[in-house]
CSV table of C-alpha atoms in Angstrom, one decimal:
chain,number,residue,atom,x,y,z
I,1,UNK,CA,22.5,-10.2,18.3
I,2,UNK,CA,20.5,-11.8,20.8
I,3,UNK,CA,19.6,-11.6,24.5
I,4,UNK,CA,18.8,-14.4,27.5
I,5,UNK,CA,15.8,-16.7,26.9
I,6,UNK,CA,12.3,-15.2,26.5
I,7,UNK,CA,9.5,-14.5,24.7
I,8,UNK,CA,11.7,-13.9,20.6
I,9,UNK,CA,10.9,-10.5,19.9
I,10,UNK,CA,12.9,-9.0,16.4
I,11,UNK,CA,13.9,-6.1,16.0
I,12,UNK,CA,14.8,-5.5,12.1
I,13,UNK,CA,15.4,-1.7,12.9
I,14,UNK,CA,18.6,0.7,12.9
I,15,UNK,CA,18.6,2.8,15.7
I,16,UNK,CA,17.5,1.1,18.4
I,17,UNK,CA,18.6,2.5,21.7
I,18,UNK,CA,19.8,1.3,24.5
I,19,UNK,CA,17.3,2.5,26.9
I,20,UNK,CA,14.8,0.7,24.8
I,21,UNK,CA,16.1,-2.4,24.4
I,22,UNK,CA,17.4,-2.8,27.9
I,23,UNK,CA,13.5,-2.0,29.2
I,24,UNK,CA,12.5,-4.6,26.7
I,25,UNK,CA,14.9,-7.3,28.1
I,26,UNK,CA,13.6,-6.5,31.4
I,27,UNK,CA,9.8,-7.9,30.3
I,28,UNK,CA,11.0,-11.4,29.9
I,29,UNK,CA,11.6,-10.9,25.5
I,30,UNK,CA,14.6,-12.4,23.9
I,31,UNK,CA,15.6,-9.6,21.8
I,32,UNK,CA,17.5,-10.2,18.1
I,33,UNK,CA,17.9,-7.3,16.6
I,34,UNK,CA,19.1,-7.8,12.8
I,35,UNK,CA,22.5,-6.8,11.8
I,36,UNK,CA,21.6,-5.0,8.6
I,37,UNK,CA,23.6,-4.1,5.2
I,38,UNK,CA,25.4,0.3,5.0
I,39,UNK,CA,22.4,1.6,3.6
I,40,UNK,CA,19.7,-0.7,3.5
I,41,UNK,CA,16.4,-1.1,5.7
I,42,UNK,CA,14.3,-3.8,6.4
I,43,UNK,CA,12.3,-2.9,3.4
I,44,UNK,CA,15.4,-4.6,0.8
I,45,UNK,CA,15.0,-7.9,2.8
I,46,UNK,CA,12.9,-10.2,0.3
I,47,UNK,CA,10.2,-12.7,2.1
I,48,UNK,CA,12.7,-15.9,2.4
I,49,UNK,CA,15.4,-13.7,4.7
I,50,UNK,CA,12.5,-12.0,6.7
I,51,UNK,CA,10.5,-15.5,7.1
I,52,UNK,CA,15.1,-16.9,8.4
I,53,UNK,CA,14.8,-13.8,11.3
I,54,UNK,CA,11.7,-14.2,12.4
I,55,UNK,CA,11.2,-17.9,13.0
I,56,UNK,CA,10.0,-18.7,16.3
I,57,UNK,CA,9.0,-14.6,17.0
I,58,UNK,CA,5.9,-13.8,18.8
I,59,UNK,CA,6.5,-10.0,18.3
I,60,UNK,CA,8.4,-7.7,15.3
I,61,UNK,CA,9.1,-5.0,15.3
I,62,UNK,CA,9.3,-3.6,11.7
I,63,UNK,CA,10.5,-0.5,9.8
I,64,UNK,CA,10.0,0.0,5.9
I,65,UNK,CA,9.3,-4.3,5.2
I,66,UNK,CA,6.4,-5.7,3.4
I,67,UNK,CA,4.1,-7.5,5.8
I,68,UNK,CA,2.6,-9.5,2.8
I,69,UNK,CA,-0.2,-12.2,3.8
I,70,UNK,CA,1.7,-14.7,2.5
I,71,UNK,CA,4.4,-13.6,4.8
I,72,UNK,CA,2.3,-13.7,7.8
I,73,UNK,CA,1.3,-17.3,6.7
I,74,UNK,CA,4.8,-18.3,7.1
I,75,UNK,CA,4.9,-17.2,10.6
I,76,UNK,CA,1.8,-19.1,12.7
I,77,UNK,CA,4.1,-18.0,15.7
I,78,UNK,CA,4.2,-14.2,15.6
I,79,UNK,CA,1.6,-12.5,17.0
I,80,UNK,CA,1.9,-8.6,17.0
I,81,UNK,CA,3.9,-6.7,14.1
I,82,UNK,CA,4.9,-3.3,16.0
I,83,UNK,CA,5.7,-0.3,13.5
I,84,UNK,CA,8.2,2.0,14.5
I,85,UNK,CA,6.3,4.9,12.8
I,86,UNK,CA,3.0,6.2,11.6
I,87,UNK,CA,2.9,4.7,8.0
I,88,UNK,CA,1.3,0.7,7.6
I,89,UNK,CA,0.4,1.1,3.7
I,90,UNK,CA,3.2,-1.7,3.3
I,91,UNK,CA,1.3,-4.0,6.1
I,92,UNK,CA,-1.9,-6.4,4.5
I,93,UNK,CA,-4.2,-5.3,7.4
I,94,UNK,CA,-6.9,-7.4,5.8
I,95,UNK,CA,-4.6,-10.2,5.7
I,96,UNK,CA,-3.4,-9.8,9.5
I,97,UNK,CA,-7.0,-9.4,11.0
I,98,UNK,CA,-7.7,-12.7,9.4
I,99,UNK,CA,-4.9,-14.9,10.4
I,100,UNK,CA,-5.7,-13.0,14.1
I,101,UNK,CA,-1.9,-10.8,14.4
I,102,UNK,CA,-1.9,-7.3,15.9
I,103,UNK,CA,-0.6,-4.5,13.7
I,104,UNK,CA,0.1,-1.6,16.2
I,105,UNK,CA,1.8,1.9,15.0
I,106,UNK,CA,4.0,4.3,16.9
I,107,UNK,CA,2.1,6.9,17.0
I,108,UNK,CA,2.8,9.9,18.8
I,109,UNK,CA,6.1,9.7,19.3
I,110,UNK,CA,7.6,11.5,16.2
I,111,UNK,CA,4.9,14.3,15.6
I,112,UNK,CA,7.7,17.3,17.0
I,113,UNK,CA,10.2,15.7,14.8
I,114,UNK,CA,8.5,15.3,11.6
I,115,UNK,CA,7.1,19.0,11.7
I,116,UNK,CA,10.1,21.1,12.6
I,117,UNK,CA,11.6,18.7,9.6
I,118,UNK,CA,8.8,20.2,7.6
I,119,UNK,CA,9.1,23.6,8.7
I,120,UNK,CA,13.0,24.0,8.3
I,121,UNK,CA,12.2,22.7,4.8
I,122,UNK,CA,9.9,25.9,4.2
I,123,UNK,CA,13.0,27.8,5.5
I,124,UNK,CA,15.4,26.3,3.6
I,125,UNK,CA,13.6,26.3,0.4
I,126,UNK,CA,12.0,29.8,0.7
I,127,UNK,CA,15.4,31.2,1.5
I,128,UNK,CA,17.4,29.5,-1.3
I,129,UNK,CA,19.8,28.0,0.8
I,130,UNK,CA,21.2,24.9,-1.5
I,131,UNK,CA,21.8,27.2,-4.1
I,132,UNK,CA,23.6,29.9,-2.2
I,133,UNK,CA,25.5,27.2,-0.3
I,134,UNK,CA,26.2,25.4,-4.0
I,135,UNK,CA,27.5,28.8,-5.5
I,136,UNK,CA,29.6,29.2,-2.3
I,137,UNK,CA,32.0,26.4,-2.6
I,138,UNK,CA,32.2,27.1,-6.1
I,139,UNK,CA,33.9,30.5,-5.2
I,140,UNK,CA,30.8,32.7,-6.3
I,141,UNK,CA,29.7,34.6,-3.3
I,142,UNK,CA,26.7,36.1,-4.6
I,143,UNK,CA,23.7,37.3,-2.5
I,144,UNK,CA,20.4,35.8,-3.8
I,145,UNK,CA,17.1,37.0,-3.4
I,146,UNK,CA,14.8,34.6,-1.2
I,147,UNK,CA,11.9,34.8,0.6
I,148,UNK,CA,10.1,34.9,3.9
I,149,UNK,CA,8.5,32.3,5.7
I,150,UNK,CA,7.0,35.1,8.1
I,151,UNK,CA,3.6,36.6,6.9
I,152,UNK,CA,2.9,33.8,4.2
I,153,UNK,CA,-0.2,31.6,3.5
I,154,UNK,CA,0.8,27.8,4.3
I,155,UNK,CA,-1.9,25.3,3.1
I,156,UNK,CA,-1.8,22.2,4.7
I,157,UNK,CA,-3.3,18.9,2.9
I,158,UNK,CA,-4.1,16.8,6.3
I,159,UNK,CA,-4.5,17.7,10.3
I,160,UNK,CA,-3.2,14.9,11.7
I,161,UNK,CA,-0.9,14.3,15.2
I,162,UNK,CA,1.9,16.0,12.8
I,163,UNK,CA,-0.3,18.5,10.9
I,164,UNK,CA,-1.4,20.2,13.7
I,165,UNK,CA,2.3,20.3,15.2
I,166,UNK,CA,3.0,22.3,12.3
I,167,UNK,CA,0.1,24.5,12.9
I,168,UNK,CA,1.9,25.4,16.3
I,169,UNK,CA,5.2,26.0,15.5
I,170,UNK,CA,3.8,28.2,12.2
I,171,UNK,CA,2.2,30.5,14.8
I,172,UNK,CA,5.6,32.1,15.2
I,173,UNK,CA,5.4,33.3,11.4
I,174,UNK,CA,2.0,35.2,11.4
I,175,UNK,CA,1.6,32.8,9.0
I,176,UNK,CA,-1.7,32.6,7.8
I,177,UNK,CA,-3.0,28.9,7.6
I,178,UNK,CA,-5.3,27.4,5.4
I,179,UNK,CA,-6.3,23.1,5.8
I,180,UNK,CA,-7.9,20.7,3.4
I,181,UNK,CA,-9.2,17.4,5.5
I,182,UNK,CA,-12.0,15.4,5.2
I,183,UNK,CA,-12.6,15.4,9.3
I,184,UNK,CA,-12.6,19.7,9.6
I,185,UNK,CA,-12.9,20.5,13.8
I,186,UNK,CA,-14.8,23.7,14.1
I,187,UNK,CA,-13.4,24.1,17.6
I,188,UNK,CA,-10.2,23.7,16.7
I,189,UNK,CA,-10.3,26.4,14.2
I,190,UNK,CA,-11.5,28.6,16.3
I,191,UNK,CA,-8.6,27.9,19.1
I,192,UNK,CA,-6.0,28.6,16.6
I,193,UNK,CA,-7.2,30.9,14.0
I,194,UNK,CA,-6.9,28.0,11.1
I,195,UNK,CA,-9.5,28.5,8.1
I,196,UNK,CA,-10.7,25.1,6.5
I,197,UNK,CA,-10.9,25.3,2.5
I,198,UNK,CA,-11.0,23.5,-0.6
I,199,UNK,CA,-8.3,21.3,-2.2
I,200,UNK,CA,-8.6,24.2,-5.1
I,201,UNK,CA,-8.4,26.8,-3.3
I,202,UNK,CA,-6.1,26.1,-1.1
I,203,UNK,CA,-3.4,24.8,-3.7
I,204,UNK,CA,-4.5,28.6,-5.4
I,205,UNK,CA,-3.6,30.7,-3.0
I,206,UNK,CA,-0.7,29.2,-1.2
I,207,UNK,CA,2.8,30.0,-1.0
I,208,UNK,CA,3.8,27.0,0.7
I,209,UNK,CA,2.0,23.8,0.4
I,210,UNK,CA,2.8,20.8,3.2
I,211,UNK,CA,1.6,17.5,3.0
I,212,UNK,CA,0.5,15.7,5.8
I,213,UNK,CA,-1.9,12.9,4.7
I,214,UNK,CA,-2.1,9.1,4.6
I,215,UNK,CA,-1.3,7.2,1.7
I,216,UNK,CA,-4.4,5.7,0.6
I,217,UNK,CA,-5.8,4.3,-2.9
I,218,UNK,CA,-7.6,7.8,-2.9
I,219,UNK,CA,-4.5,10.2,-1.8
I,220,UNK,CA,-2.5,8.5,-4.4
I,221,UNK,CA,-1.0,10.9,-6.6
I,222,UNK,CA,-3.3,13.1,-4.9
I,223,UNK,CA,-0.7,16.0,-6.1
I,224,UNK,CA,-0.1,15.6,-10.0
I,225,UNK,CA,0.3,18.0,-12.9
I,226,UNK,CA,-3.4,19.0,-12.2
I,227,UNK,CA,-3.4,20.1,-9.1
I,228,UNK,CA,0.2,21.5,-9.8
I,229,UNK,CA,-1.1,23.6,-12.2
I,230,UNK,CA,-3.7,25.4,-10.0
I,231,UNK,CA,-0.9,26.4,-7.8
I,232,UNK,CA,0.1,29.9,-6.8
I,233,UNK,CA,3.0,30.6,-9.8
I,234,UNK,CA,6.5,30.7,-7.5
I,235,UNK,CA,4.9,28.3,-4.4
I,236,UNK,CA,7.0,26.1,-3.0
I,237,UNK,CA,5.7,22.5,-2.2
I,238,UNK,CA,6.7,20.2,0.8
I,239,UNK,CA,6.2,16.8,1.3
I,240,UNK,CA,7.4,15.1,4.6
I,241,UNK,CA,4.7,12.6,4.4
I,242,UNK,CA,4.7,9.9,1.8
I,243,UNK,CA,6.2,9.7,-1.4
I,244,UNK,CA,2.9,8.2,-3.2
I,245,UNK,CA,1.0,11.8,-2.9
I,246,UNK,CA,3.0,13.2,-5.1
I,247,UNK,CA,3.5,12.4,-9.2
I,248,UNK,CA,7.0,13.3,-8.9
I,249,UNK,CA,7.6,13.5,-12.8
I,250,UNK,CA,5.1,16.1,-12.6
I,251,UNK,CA,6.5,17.6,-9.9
I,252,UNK,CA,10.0,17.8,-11.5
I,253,UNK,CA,8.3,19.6,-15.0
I,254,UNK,CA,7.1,22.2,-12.9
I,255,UNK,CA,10.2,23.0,-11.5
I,256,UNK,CA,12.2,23.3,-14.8
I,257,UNK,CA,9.5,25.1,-16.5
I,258,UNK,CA,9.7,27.7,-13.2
I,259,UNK,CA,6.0,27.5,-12.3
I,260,UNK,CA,6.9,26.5,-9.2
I,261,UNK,CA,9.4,28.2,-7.1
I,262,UNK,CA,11.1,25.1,-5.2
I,263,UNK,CA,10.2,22.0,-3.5
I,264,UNK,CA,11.3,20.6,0.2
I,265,UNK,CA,11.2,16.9,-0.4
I,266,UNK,CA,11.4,14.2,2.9
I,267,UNK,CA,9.9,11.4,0.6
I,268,UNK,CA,9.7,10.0,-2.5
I,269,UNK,CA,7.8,7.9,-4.9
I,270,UNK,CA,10.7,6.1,-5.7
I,271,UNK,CA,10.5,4.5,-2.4
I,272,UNK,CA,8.3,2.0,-3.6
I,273,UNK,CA,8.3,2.3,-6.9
I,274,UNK,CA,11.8,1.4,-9.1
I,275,UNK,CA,10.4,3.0,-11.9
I,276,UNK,CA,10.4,6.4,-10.7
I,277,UNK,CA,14.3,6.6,-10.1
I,278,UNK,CA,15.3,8.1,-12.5
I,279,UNK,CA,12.9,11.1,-11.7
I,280,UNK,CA,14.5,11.5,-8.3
I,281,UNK,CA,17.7,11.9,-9.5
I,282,UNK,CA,16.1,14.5,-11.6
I,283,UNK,CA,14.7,15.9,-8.7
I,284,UNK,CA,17.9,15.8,-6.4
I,285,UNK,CA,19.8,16.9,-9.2
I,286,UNK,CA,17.6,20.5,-9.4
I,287,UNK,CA,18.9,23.6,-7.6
I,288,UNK,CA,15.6,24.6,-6.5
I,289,UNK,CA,14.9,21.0,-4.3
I,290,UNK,CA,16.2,20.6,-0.7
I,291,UNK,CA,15.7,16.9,-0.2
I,292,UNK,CA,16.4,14.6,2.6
I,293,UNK,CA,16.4,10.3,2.2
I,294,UNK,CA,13.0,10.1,4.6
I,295,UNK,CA,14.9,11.4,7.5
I,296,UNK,CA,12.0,13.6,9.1
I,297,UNK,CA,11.6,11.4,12.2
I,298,UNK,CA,15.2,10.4,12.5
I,299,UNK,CA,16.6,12.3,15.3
I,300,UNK,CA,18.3,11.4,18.7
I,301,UNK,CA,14.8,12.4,20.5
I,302,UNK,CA,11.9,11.0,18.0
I,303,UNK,CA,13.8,7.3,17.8
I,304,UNK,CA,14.1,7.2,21.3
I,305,UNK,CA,10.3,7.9,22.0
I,306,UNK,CA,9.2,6.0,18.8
I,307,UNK,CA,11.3,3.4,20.1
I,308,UNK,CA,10.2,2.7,23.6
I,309,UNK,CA,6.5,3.0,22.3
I,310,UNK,CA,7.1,0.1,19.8
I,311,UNK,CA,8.6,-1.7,22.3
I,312,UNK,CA,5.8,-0.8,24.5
I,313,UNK,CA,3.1,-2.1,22.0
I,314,UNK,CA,4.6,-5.8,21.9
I,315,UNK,CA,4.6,-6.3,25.2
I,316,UNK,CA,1.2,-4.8,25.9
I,317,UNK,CA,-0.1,-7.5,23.0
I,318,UNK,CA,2.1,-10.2,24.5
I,319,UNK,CA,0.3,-10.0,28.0
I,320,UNK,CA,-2.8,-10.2,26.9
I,321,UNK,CA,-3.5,-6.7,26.7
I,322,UNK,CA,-4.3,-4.3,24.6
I,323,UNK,CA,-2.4,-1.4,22.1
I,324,UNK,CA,-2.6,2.3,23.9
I,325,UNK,CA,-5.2,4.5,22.3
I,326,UNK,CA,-4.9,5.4,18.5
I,327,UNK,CA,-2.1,3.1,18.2
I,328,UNK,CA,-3.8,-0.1,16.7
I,329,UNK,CA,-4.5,-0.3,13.1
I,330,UNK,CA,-5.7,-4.4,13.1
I,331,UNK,CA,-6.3,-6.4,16.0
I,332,UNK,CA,-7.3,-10.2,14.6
I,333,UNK,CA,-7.7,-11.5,18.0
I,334,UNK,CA,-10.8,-9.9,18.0
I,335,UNK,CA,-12.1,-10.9,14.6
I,336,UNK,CA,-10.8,-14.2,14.8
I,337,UNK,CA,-12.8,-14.9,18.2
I,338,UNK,CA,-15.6,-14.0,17.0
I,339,UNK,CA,-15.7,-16.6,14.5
C-alpha cells in the first residue's frame, strides 16, 4: 500500500496508525507500508524480500529485521533506518556509520507501557493467577496460596527510561527497591528512596527480580544457572526486556526443581536463537510462568506514541536535520564527512 509521490519511506511494521501515517503523508513521504504474513514480523523477511521493499527508500522504518551491512550495501538510496522501539542489537551500527545511514530509536514513547507490563507480571506471578485460572476451567475451584506484591524487595538489573518507570509505579507497594547499574545517580536515590547494590546481593535478597538492561556482548546471559542459584529460594524473576539476558534452559531447571517460585516472561531467547525452542515451550508449558509473545509495548497508547516518534525521526533526517535528543544510536553523515 502506497501513497502519492514523495520522498519513499517503508514502513515494514503492524500497527501503524492512522494518525501517524496521515502526518507522515503530510511531509511530502510516499508511504508503503508492507502487507505482512498472520503472525510474522519483519524480522522473518530474509535479505532478498527486504532489499524487493525497500528499493528506491530514503527512510525505513523497521521492527524486529536484521539491518545486516550487507543489507545496507544493497540500498545506496536509504538514508535513515527508524526503530519503532528501544532495542538496535539486530542493526550493524558499525556498518551504518560507515556507509553514512542514520540509525534513530523510539525512545521514549513506550517507557509507561513496558513497566506496567512488567509490574502486572509481578502481580500475576506472585498471586498465581495462571494456575488458579487453569484449575478453574478444569472445574477445580480451589483457593491457592499466593503472595504479595505490597511490602516486597524488588531488584532491578538496569535504570533506564523504563527502569525508573517501574520505580514509580512500585512506590504504591511500599516496595522496597534495590538497583544494580553501572551509571548509579546519587541524587536520584535520594529523591526516591532507591538503594544501589551489587549484582549478588541484589539477586540474594530479592523477591522479585526485573530486568531492564540492554542486550550487549556483556549482558548476554547475564542471568544463568549462576546467578540463578544466588537467588532468594521462592523469588520470582521478570524479564520484559530482552530475551538474550536470560539462559532460559537455566531458567526452566529452576523452576521444576522449585528453587524459584515463578517467572513473568515478555521475552525470549528463542527470539533469535532457533535452538532454544524447544526450551520455551518448556517454559510456556510450566504452571508457574505467565508469559506474553514480546507484547510489553504493544498497546493502543505506546504504538501510537512510538509511532509518530519514528515517523518523526525520518523526517527530521530527511530535512537535513537532526534525531531529537537520546534518540540517535549512529549517525554516518557525520563520520562519513569527516573523511
Amino acid at each position: 500500500m502506497s501513497s502519492s509521490p514523495g520522498r519513499k519511506v517503508v514502513i515494514t511494521v503492524r500497527s501503524f496508525d492512522a494518525d501517524a501515517l496521515d502526518w507522515l503523508r503530510g511531509q511530502d513521504c510516499a508511504v508503503e507500508i508492507t502487507d505482512l504474513p498472520p503472525g510474522k514480523t519483519d524480522g522473518d523477511l530474509d535479505q532478498g524480500e527486504l532489499c524487493r521493499l525497500l528499493a528506491g527508500a530514503v527512510g525505513w522504518i523497521v521492527g524486529h529485521a536484521r539491518v545486516t551491512g550487507a543489507l545496507l550495501d544493497a540500498l545506496p538510496e536509504l538514508r535513515v533506518i527508524s526503530r519503532r522501539g528501544v532495542g538496535y542489537e539486530r542493526v550493524d551500527i558499525e556498518a551504518a556509520r560507515a556507509l553514512g545511514r542514520v540509525v534513530a530509536i523510539a525512545a521514549g514513547g513506550n517507557d509507561a507501557s513496558v513497566a506496567d507490563h512488567a509490574v502486572g507480571l509481578m502481580i500475576a506471578v506472585g498471586r498465581r493467577f495462571r494456575e488458579l485460572q487453569d484449575n478453574m476451567a478444569k472445574g477445580d475451584w480451589t483457593i491457592l496460596t499466593g503472595g504479595d506484591l505490597c511490602g516486597k524487595t524488588v531488584g532491578l538489573i538496569g535504570l533506564g527510561r523504563i527502569g525508573r518507570s517501574v520505580v514509580r509505579r512500585l512506590s504504591g507497594f511500599d516496595a522496597r527497591i534495590l538497583v544494580h547499574t553501572p551509571h548509579p545517580d546519587e541524587a536520584y536515590a535520594r529523591a526516591t528512596g532507591v538503594t544501589y547494590t551489587s549484582l549478588a546481593d541484589l539477586l540474594a535478597a530479592s523477591d522479585y527480580v526485573s530486568l531492564h538492561a540492554p542486550l550487549t556482548p556483556a549482558t548476554r546471559f547475564l542471568i544463568d544457572a549462576t546467578a540463578i542459584a544466588a537467588m532468594k529460594p521462592g523469588a520470582i524473576l521478570i524479564n520484559t526486556a530482552r530475551g538474550g539476558l536470560v539462559e532460559d534452559a537455566h531458567l526452566l531447571a529452576a523452576l521444576r526443581s522449585g528453587h524459584l517460585g515463578g517467572a513473568g516472561l515478555d521475552v525470549f531467547a528463542s527470539e533469535s536463537d532457533r535452538a532454544y525452542w524447544s526450551v520455551s515451550q518448556g517454559l510456556l508449558a510450566h504452571p508457574r510462568v505467565v508469559a506474553t509473545p514480546h507484547a510489553g509495548a504493544s498497546t493502543r497508547e505506546g504504538l501510537a506514541r512510538t509511532n509518530r516518534i519514528a515517523a518523526e525521526l525520518v523526517v527530521a533526517v530527511l530535512n537535513g536535520g537532526d534525531p531529537a535528543p537520546g534518540r540517535c544510536v549512529a549517525d554516518g553523515r557525520r563520520t562519513t564527512n569527516q573523511r
